[in-house]
XYZ file of C-alpha atoms in Angstrom:
579
model
C 8.612 -59.983 56.009
C 4.810 -59.540 56.263
C 5.166 -55.793 58.014
C 7.862 -54.724 55.585
C 5.478 -55.323 53.129
C 3.087 -52.109 53.984
C 6.008 -49.707 54.128
C 5.940 -46.883 51.882
C 9.303 -46.464 50.036
C 10.886 -43.828 48.690
C 11.427 -45.474 44.993
C 7.539 -46.408 45.534
C 7.203 -42.950 45.783
C 8.471 -41.558 42.948
C 6.948 -43.949 40.572
C 3.261 -42.647 41.965
C 4.590 -39.879 41.015
C 5.968 -40.310 37.655
C 2.597 -42.190 37.475
C 0.090 -38.682 38.028
C 2.505 -36.371 35.614
C 1.245 -39.058 32.700
C -2.026 -38.711 33.318
C -2.208 -35.323 33.548
C -3.434 -33.992 29.827
C 0.078 -32.664 26.786
C -0.885 -29.185 25.644
C 0.803 -28.465 22.325
C 1.537 -24.445 22.246
C -1.260 -22.768 20.441
C -4.086 -24.574 20.585
C -6.210 -23.211 21.809
C -7.162 -18.851 21.926
C -9.176 -16.743 24.442
C -11.273 -14.766 22.674
C -10.766 -10.685 23.391
C -14.121 -9.948 23.117
C -15.976 -12.498 25.516
C -12.639 -13.986 26.868
C -14.440 -17.442 25.557
C -11.693 -19.977 25.262
C -11.518 -21.622 21.813
C -9.546 -24.330 19.963
C -7.086 -22.345 17.641
C -8.241 -25.224 14.514
C -11.424 -23.947 15.055
C -11.261 -20.394 14.870
C -8.450 -21.329 11.899
C -11.578 -22.448 10.465
C -13.969 -19.826 11.035
C -11.982 -17.166 9.075
C -10.318 -16.796 12.756
C -14.171 -15.336 14.146
C -15.161 -15.948 17.327
C -17.470 -19.203 17.188
C -19.089 -17.776 20.415
C -19.703 -14.236 19.873
C -18.622 -13.308 16.424
C -16.036 -11.148 17.420
C -12.578 -10.310 15.085
C -8.990 -11.634 14.988
C -6.282 -9.518 13.989
C -5.017 -11.761 11.055
C -1.364 -12.172 10.381
C -0.298 -11.078 6.450
C 0.489 -14.704 5.192
C -2.791 -15.282 6.731
C -4.743 -12.545 5.080
C -3.711 -13.133 1.577
C -3.633 -17.252 1.817
C -7.546 -16.172 2.561
C -7.515 -12.925 -0.219
C -5.077 -14.195 -3.226
C -6.082 -17.423 -5.580
C -4.593 -20.416 -4.311
C -0.678 -20.566 -5.237
C -0.766 -16.919 -7.148
C 0.129 -14.967 -5.085
C 3.952 -13.504 -5.778
C 5.265 -11.640 -3.025
C 7.713 -7.935 -4.001
C 10.350 -6.287 -2.238
C 10.651 -8.372 0.164
C 13.972 -7.606 2.338
C 13.111 -4.271 1.570
C 13.620 -2.684 5.608
C 13.953 1.023 6.993
C 16.704 2.818 8.248
C 16.602 4.710 11.633
C 16.595 8.584 10.566
C 16.973 9.693 13.741
C 19.701 7.591 15.431
C 16.420 6.862 17.942
C 18.283 4.450 20.906
C 17.760 0.618 20.166
C 15.260 0.981 17.550
C 17.356 -0.810 15.517
C 17.539 -3.794 17.324
C 14.006 -3.858 18.557
C 13.454 -4.377 13.655
C 15.353 -6.655 14.033
C 13.550 -9.037 17.485
C 10.405 -8.231 15.037
C 11.603 -9.707 12.529
C 12.493 -13.013 14.457
C 9.818 -12.614 16.178
C 6.769 -11.644 12.921
C 8.540 -13.271 10.172
C 8.208 -10.714 8.557
C 10.749 -8.065 7.271
C 8.417 -5.140 7.838
C 4.259 -4.350 8.634
C 3.455 -5.033 4.988
C 3.501 -7.591 2.985
C 2.797 -6.460 -0.814
C 3.328 -8.710 -3.911
C 0.265 -9.693 -6.689
C -1.937 -13.022 -7.522
C -5.029 -13.576 -9.097
C -8.763 -12.853 -6.973
C -11.539 -14.969 -8.242
C -9.334 -15.318 -11.504
C -8.523 -11.761 -11.170
C -5.097 -10.138 -11.703
C -4.443 -7.230 -8.462
C -1.678 -6.072 -7.249
C -2.207 -7.343 -3.122
C -0.497 -4.832 0.081
C -1.565 -6.543 3.400
C -0.722 -5.140 7.367
C -0.198 -6.914 9.467
C -0.371 -5.292 13.390
C 2.147 -7.479 14.665
C 5.199 -5.252 13.384
C 4.865 -2.186 15.495
C 0.800 -2.255 15.445
C 1.672 -1.476 11.599
C 2.639 1.705 12.342
C 4.437 3.870 8.653
C 7.656 4.021 8.747
C 9.692 5.241 5.510
C 9.916 0.852 4.330
C 6.653 0.916 4.547
C 5.237 3.593 2.455
C 8.595 2.549 -0.079
C 7.252 -0.868 0.058
C 3.538 0.919 -0.671
C 4.470 3.188 -2.990
C 6.581 0.422 -5.357
C 4.073 -1.660 -5.659
C 1.745 1.237 -6.433
C 3.761 2.848 -9.534
C 4.282 -1.039 -10.473
C 0.666 -1.830 -11.153
C 0.495 1.161 -12.951
C 3.643 0.187 -15.183
C 1.063 -3.366 -15.291
C -2.200 -2.070 -15.556
C -2.926 -3.570 -12.942
C -5.520 -3.022 -10.446
C -4.704 -2.797 -5.266
C -6.475 -3.607 -3.619
C -4.625 -2.953 -0.009
C -6.037 -4.516 3.089
C -5.288 -1.376 6.277
C -4.357 -2.052 9.680
C -2.443 0.388 11.683
C -1.505 2.386 14.310
C -0.804 5.290 12.078
C 2.313 7.008 11.714
C 5.906 5.488 13.463
C 7.203 8.429 15.982
C 10.828 6.416 15.408
C 10.966 8.393 12.083
C 9.956 11.245 12.865
C 9.042 13.939 9.948
C 10.152 10.611 7.736
C 7.289 9.042 8.703
C 5.911 11.774 8.660
C 5.948 12.189 4.708
C 5.317 8.706 3.709
C 1.203 10.492 3.804
C 1.695 11.939 0.533
C 4.427 9.670 -0.888
C 1.786 6.550 -0.601
C -1.220 9.302 -2.413
C 1.249 10.731 -5.033
C 1.099 7.235 -6.288
C -2.612 6.539 -6.151
C -3.361 9.583 -8.112
C -1.209 8.426 -10.394
C -2.300 5.430 -10.344
C -6.280 7.062 -10.779
C -5.209 8.844 -13.580
C -4.174 6.026 -15.563
C -8.089 5.157 -15.554
C -6.717 2.322 -12.873
C -8.709 0.956 -9.839
C -8.016 0.880 -6.281
C -9.889 -0.701 -3.182
C -9.072 -0.050 0.407
C -10.365 -3.027 2.449
C -10.459 -1.449 6.458
C -9.992 -4.084 9.512
C -8.904 -3.304 12.956
C -7.534 -0.450 13.670
C -7.198 1.781 10.599
C -6.032 5.284 12.839
C -3.501 8.162 12.126
C -1.463 8.625 9.418
C -3.024 5.556 7.725
C -5.916 6.896 8.082
C -5.516 9.952 6.379
C -3.765 8.807 3.475
C -3.646 5.285 0.966
C -6.241 4.487 3.025
C -9.257 6.092 3.052
C -8.450 6.618 -0.963
C -9.481 3.789 -2.710
C -12.186 4.298 -5.492
C -13.666 1.648 -3.306
C -13.189 1.677 0.688
C -14.329 -2.068 2.587
C -14.466 -2.513 6.174
C -14.616 -5.691 8.363
C -17.596 -5.050 11.152
C -17.291 -2.785 13.936
C -13.740 -2.061 13.069
C -12.275 1.161 14.520
C -11.046 3.503 12.133
C -10.036 6.980 12.791
C -7.716 9.826 12.409
C -7.582 10.407 16.282
C -7.070 7.869 18.713
C -10.161 7.546 21.515
C -8.594 8.147 24.391
C -6.356 10.970 22.500
C -9.862 12.839 21.520
C -11.585 12.207 25.159
C -8.553 13.601 26.448
C -9.087 17.472 24.698
C -12.305 17.115 24.620
C -13.434 15.994 28.973
C -15.914 14.085 27.664
C -16.643 10.336 27.292
C -17.561 9.271 23.922
C -20.378 7.478 22.925
C -21.014 3.459 21.814
C -19.924 3.033 18.438
C -17.947 5.503 17.842
C -15.072 5.340 14.721
C -16.446 1.566 14.511
C -17.242 0.736 11.328
C -21.111 0.910 10.921
C -20.585 5.140 12.878
C -18.334 5.669 9.156
C -20.784 3.662 6.876
C -23.403 6.079 8.571
C -21.828 8.844 8.431
C -20.752 8.558 4.507
C -17.230 8.023 4.752
C -17.667 3.824 3.738
C -19.408 1.664 0.550
C -19.905 -0.832 2.168
C -19.284 -3.622 5.697
C -18.037 -6.604 4.477
C -18.587 -9.388 6.281
C -14.495 -12.274 6.343
C -16.061 -15.237 4.960
C -17.163 -12.688 1.986
C -14.398 -11.002 1.546
C -13.535 -12.234 -1.453
C -16.344 -12.785 -3.220
C -16.664 -9.514 -2.705
C -13.200 -8.031 -4.361
C -13.548 -10.450 -7.043
C -17.474 -9.468 -8.094
C -15.378 -5.300 -8.018
C -12.945 -6.862 -9.752
C -15.021 -8.242 -12.613
C -17.448 -5.600 -12.483
C -13.765 -3.099 -13.839
C -12.549 -5.027 -17.008
C -12.346 -3.102 -19.521
C -13.429 -3.994 -22.877
C -16.284 -6.132 -21.988
C -19.659 -5.146 -24.804
C -22.925 -6.110 -25.036
C -24.295 -9.097 -25.207
C -27.727 -9.400 -26.553
C -30.289 -12.619 -26.941
C -30.768 -13.442 -30.589
C -34.596 -13.165 -30.640
C -34.486 -9.433 -29.821
C -35.577 -6.685 -32.154
C -33.188 -7.125 -35.490
C -33.259 -2.655 -35.068
C -31.505 -3.666 -31.587
C -28.862 -5.161 -33.251
C -28.036 -2.472 -35.591
C -29.639 -3.414 -38.391
C -32.895 -2.840 -40.715
C -36.253 -2.319 -38.792
C -37.991 -5.763 -38.790
C -41.035 -5.513 -40.751
C -41.123 -2.325 -42.177
C -41.429 -1.015 -38.223
C -39.984 2.090 -37.138
C -38.148 2.283 -34.061
C -39.808 3.610 -31.223
C -43.322 1.493 -32.651
C -44.043 0.180 -29.558
C -44.405 3.313 -27.667
C -47.048 4.616 -30.008
C -49.115 2.034 -29.149
C -49.386 3.634 -24.802
C -52.306 4.066 -22.535
C -55.479 5.912 -24.037
C -55.732 9.316 -24.489
C -58.779 9.929 -21.389
C -56.399 10.298 -18.149
C -56.052 13.328 -17.176
C -52.829 15.059 -16.131
C -54.601 15.819 -12.711
C -55.395 11.667 -12.908
C -51.890 11.361 -13.627
C -50.495 13.110 -11.402
C -51.644 10.867 -8.920
C -51.003 7.124 -10.606
C -47.308 9.306 -10.186
C -47.549 9.239 -6.765
C -49.597 5.779 -5.381
C -47.783 4.343 -3.383
C -47.709 0.881 -5.672
C -45.933 1.613 -7.962
C -42.229 0.697 -8.427
C -39.687 1.578 -6.920
C -36.435 2.315 -8.060
C -34.560 -0.751 -6.885
C -37.503 -3.017 -8.212
C -36.363 -1.863 -12.068
C -32.714 -2.347 -10.788
C -33.317 -6.361 -9.352
C -35.393 -5.875 -13.140
C -33.052 -4.906 -14.803
C -28.865 -5.621 -13.796
C -27.441 -7.999 -12.624
C -25.165 -7.940 -9.755
C -25.900 -4.532 -8.641
C -24.202 -4.420 -5.595
C -24.496 -0.506 -3.998
C -21.504 1.665 -2.767
C -22.279 4.113 -0.098
C -21.735 7.170 1.198
C -20.204 11.503 -0.411
C -17.423 10.948 1.624
C -17.467 13.764 3.603
C -20.816 14.203 5.326
C -23.430 10.897 5.359
C -25.200 8.173 3.665
C -28.503 9.586 2.108
C -31.522 6.407 2.003
C -33.555 8.764 -0.536
C -30.806 7.591 -3.279
C -29.680 4.380 -3.812
C -26.370 4.336 -5.553
C -23.782 1.477 -7.367
C -22.365 -0.911 -9.981
C -24.267 -3.562 -12.056
C -24.049 -5.790 -15.776
C -26.736 -4.935 -18.629
C -26.129 -8.139 -20.882
C -22.315 -8.225 -19.867
C -21.531 -4.878 -19.912
C -20.572 -2.991 -16.611
C -22.738 0.059 -15.664
C -23.761 2.319 -12.441
C -26.552 3.110 -11.794
C -28.339 6.007 -9.513
C -32.193 5.777 -8.364
C -33.872 7.965 -6.487
C -35.741 5.468 -4.122
C -38.866 5.711 -1.525
C -39.760 3.342 0.000
C -42.617 0.656 0.549
C -43.976 1.347 4.239
C -43.517 4.160 6.194
C -41.246 3.420 8.211
C -38.844 2.508 4.649
C -40.484 5.186 3.219
C -39.425 7.801 7.070
C -35.950 5.581 6.707
C -35.678 7.224 2.360
C -37.515 10.973 3.927
C -40.508 9.465 1.122
C -37.778 10.287 -1.651
C -36.434 13.239 -0.943
C -32.812 13.598 -1.512
C -30.338 16.112 0.767
C -27.961 17.665 -0.515
C -25.133 13.987 0.865
C -27.776 12.004 -1.260
C -26.986 14.433 -4.429
C -23.217 14.460 -3.647
C -23.518 10.609 -3.287
C -25.014 10.030 -6.764
C -22.783 12.759 -8.535
C -19.120 10.590 -6.662
C -20.409 7.522 -8.229
C -21.561 9.821 -11.651
C -18.165 10.602 -11.886
C -16.721 7.253 -10.996
C -18.320 6.033 -13.613
C -16.859 8.737 -16.152
C -13.059 7.299 -14.761
C -13.424 3.498 -15.334
C -16.116 4.640 -18.814
C -18.570 2.968 -17.045
C -22.151 4.644 -19.090
C -24.928 5.427 -16.622
C -27.907 4.697 -15.845
C -30.749 7.007 -13.811
C -33.356 6.945 -12.750
C -36.456 9.188 -11.650
C -39.080 9.007 -8.873
C -38.961 12.886 -6.245
C -42.059 15.064 -4.967
C -38.110 17.733 -4.493
C -35.194 18.045 -2.801
C -36.167 18.085 0.566
C -36.975 21.555 1.932
C -35.835 22.232 5.626
C -32.884 23.452 8.685
C -30.368 21.090 7.586
C -30.671 21.084 4.282
C -29.857 24.507 3.976
C -27.155 23.990 6.245
C -25.133 21.265 4.344
C -25.965 23.300 0.629
C -28.581 22.015 -0.549
C -28.586 24.849 -3.533
C -24.677 23.858 -4.146
C -25.410 19.975 -4.846
C -27.724 20.020 -7.238
C -26.336 23.037 -8.953
C -22.411 21.165 -8.657
C -24.450 18.042 -9.849
C -25.914 20.390 -13.012
C -22.365 21.209 -13.924
C -20.757 18.136 -13.559
C -23.148 15.806 -15.424
C -23.640 18.161 -18.293
C -19.855 17.686 -19.082
C -19.285 13.831 -18.598
C -18.167 11.657 -21.405
C -19.679 8.455 -20.987
C -23.326 7.490 -21.622
C -26.143 9.862 -19.475
C -29.849 7.527 -19.692
C -32.025 9.365 -17.346
C -36.341 7.882 -17.365
C -38.845 9.424 -14.949
C -40.402 6.130 -12.950
C -42.823 8.233 -11.061
C -42.385 11.334 -10.125
C -40.376 13.861 -11.405
C -39.999 17.246 -9.156
C -38.337 20.041 -10.123
C -35.179 20.517 -9.663
C -34.475 18.034 -7.730
C -35.573 15.783 -10.350
C -33.068 17.497 -12.548
C -29.489 17.185 -10.976
C -30.321 13.631 -11.254
C -32.017 14.138 -15.543
C -28.752 16.393 -17.071
C -29.022 13.345 -19.937
C -28.358 12.396 -23.902
C -31.037 11.339 -23.195
C -34.396 11.143 -21.051
C -37.459 8.808 -20.596
C -40.769 8.700 -19.836
C -43.098 6.072 -18.441
C -46.671 6.986 -19.643
C -47.914 8.044 -16.411
C -44.764 9.866 -15.099
C -44.757 13.519 -14.355
C -42.333 15.624 -14.893
C -42.345 19.561 -13.710
C -41.247 22.589 -12.410
C -42.534 22.155 -9.279
C -46.035 19.936 -8.238
C -49.976 21.119 -8.869
C -50.492 22.156 -6.002
C -47.998 24.851 -5.837
C -47.440 25.860 -8.957
C -51.437 27.216 -8.782
C -51.095 27.799 -5.194
C -48.133 30.305 -6.080
C -49.896 31.737 -9.468
C -53.797 31.600 -8.609
C -53.111 31.796 -5.119
C -55.502 28.788 -4.474
C -54.358 25.374 -4.025
C -57.428 24.054 -4.707
C -57.183 24.425 -8.706
C -54.248 21.848 -8.775
C -56.286 19.514 -11.396
C -56.133 23.217 -13.424
C -52.646 23.781 -13.165
C -51.978 20.099 -14.487
C -53.507 20.807 -17.307
C -52.117 23.954 -18.192
C -48.275 23.009 -16.944
C -48.054 19.782 -19.837
C -46.541 17.798 -17.359
C -47.273 14.047 -18.262
C -45.266 13.019 -20.940
C -47.566 12.552 -24.051
C -47.056 16.604 -23.297
C -43.364 16.606 -22.914
C -42.018 14.192 -25.711
C -43.955 17.161 -28.724
C -42.716 19.599 -26.702
C -38.741 17.891 -27.079
C -38.117 17.962 -23.343
C -37.704 14.009 -23.449
C -37.262 11.249 -25.843
C -39.289 8.393 -24.817
C -42.551 7.002 -23.345
C -42.240 3.543 -22.075
C -45.830 2.636 -22.094
C -47.762 0.830 -19.489
C -49.941 -1.473 -19.528
C -52.766 0.035 -16.756
C -51.230 1.684 -13.793
C -47.243 0.459 -13.908
C -46.756 -2.389 -10.994
C -45.792 -5.668 -9.817
C -48.772 -7.111 -12.118
C -46.770 -5.805 -15.291
C -43.569 -4.858 -14.375
C -41.745 -7.692 -15.959
C -43.981 -6.287 -19.645
C -43.170 -2.600 -19.107
C -38.569 -3.548 -17.392
C -39.667 -5.891 -20.880
C -39.621 -2.861 -23.481
C -38.014 -0.688 -21.398
C -34.364 -3.301 -21.737
C -34.250 -4.047 -25.492
C -34.483 0.417 -25.586
C -31.852 0.834 -23.485
C -29.718 -1.675 -25.401
C -30.334 0.447 -28.176
C -29.204 3.065 -26.360
C -25.929 1.637 -25.392
C -25.249 0.151 -28.644
C -26.336 4.008 -30.237
C -23.006 5.157 -27.687
C -20.688 2.404 -26.958
C -18.851 3.058 -30.013
C -18.616 7.695 -29.851
C -15.594 9.136 -28.705
C -16.069 11.027 -25.763
C -15.687 14.275 -26.663
C -19.039 13.354 -29.478
C -20.924 12.310 -26.014
C -20.187 15.287 -23.841
C -20.578 17.363 -27.441
C -24.030 16.148 -28.310
C -25.463 16.441 -24.507
C -24.686 20.057 -24.906
C -26.530 20.493 -27.539
C -29.741 18.237 -26.506
C -29.952 20.864 -23.299
C -28.268 24.087 -25.401
C -31.137 23.766 -28.772
C -33.969 24.094 -25.229
C-alpha cells in the first residue's frame, strides 16, 4: 500500500497536464496587433483609442472604411448610399467573380468604396471612403460608379464632397472599363465644381495610379495624412524604369507638399476638426457681423459729427520725413510682416500651400480666414524675421510658383464668392536663373491678366516695400491702400539712379524724383487710402494700425458685398483704364 502511494498513475498525469493547460494565457483573437513600421506588439484597444496610430513610433495603420466614417462623421448622421452596387466581369476574367465574392464575405463590404451623406462638425457633406482591404481599393466599374453617383447627388443637393482616397490604382481584371472610370469620376467632379461647390480630397496610404490621376488630385483643397505614399507610378515601377534607387521620402506626403501638390498635411486626430473648419468657411450667404461701437459710417449711416470718411488718414505723421527716409523705414526688419497682419485682422486662418505645378514658395503665404463672420481669401508676400527665416522666404522675393499659388487661391476665391485681401511687401520678384527657367515673366503676366477680371472684390494693402511688377502682380485690385511709411515704385531708387544717372549713390535724390511715397501716390490717384502709422510701424503700435485698418476693411466689404460680380470686375477695369 505504501509503495503504491508514490506510483505515477496515468490519471494523475492527465490531471496535471490539464491543469497546466488551464494556466496558459487565453488570448482572444484580435487582442494584439503588430506595427508594420516598428514591429512592436500593441494592444488593439490602445491602437483604436489612439486613432489607429502606433503609440510607440507614431506609424499609421490603414483604416477600415466604417471605422474612418465613425471617426469623421458626427455620431448617428451617416446614411449610406448605393449599398449592394457591385462590379461585373466585363473581361470574363477567370476566377474574378469568385475572388470578389470571397472578399465580400471577408470584409463585409460590397466594394472598395463606401459612400453616403453625413454631418461633419454639424455641417452636411457627402462622404466617400476607400478601403484597402478590398483589392487594394483598386478602381473598377463599381468604385467609379459609386463615386460618380455620390458626386452627382451632391451636385443636385448642393452639398460639398469629402473623399478619403486610398488605392493601388486601376483594377487590372476589368481592363479598359476600369480606365474609363478615371474620366467618368473626373467629369462628375467638373460639373460639381462648375456649380460652385466644394470638393475636399484626403490622400491616405497608399494613393497611386489611376486614382491619383483622377479624383484624388481634383479637390479644391487637397489634404494628406503624414507619410502617406502618393504617386502615379509605384516606386518599384519607377526604379525598374530608370534603373536608380529612389531617394528617401520620395512620393511621401511631405515630398508632395514641398513640391506644391498638397494644401496641407493633417494629423489623423486633427482631421475631423480640420474638415469641419473648412466646411464652415465655405458656407454661403454669410454677411458682416460688426461691433455696435464702430462708427456709424461703417454701418452705412451718415458720418458722425460732420466728419468725412477717411478723416483719420489726414492726421498722418509729419511731412518732415523725406522720401529716402521713408524708403529706409519701409525696409526695416522690425516692421510687421504679412502674417502679423493676418493674425491680428482675421480669425481661423488656414494656410493653403502649393501651385499644383512645381513647388510651394515661402515668399507668398495664402489661405482662408474669417473677417467678422465673412469668409475671405488672404494672401501676403512674406519676409522673414530672422536670417534663417529670410533665407527660407527668399527675403520676400517671390518665384513663379509663388505667383501661381496666389493666382490659384484667387481663382478659388472667385469660385466661392470670397473677397480677396492681399498684403504687398516685396523688393521685387526674384531675379534668378531658376525663376527664368520656370517662367517668372509669364507668371506675373498671368496674374495681371486674371486679376483684372476677377468677379469678387480685391483689396491690396502695401505694408512695406512695393517693388515693381513683383508687387503689381498682387495689386490689380478694386482699391489699393498704403501704410504711411511704405513705398510703391517701378524699381528701387538705387536701380533708378543706376540706370538713368549711372550713379547708384544718388538713390536719395531718385527717391524724391520717383514719387514713391504714399502721399505722392495718393495725389497721383494711384492709391485710394493711406493708413496712418503713429510712429514707425512695429509691435508697439500694431494694434492701433490694425484697429484703423480693420474699420476701413469693413467699410470696403460693405461697399462691395451687394454689387453684382460683373460690376465689381468693371469697376476694377475702369480704375486702371483711367490711369
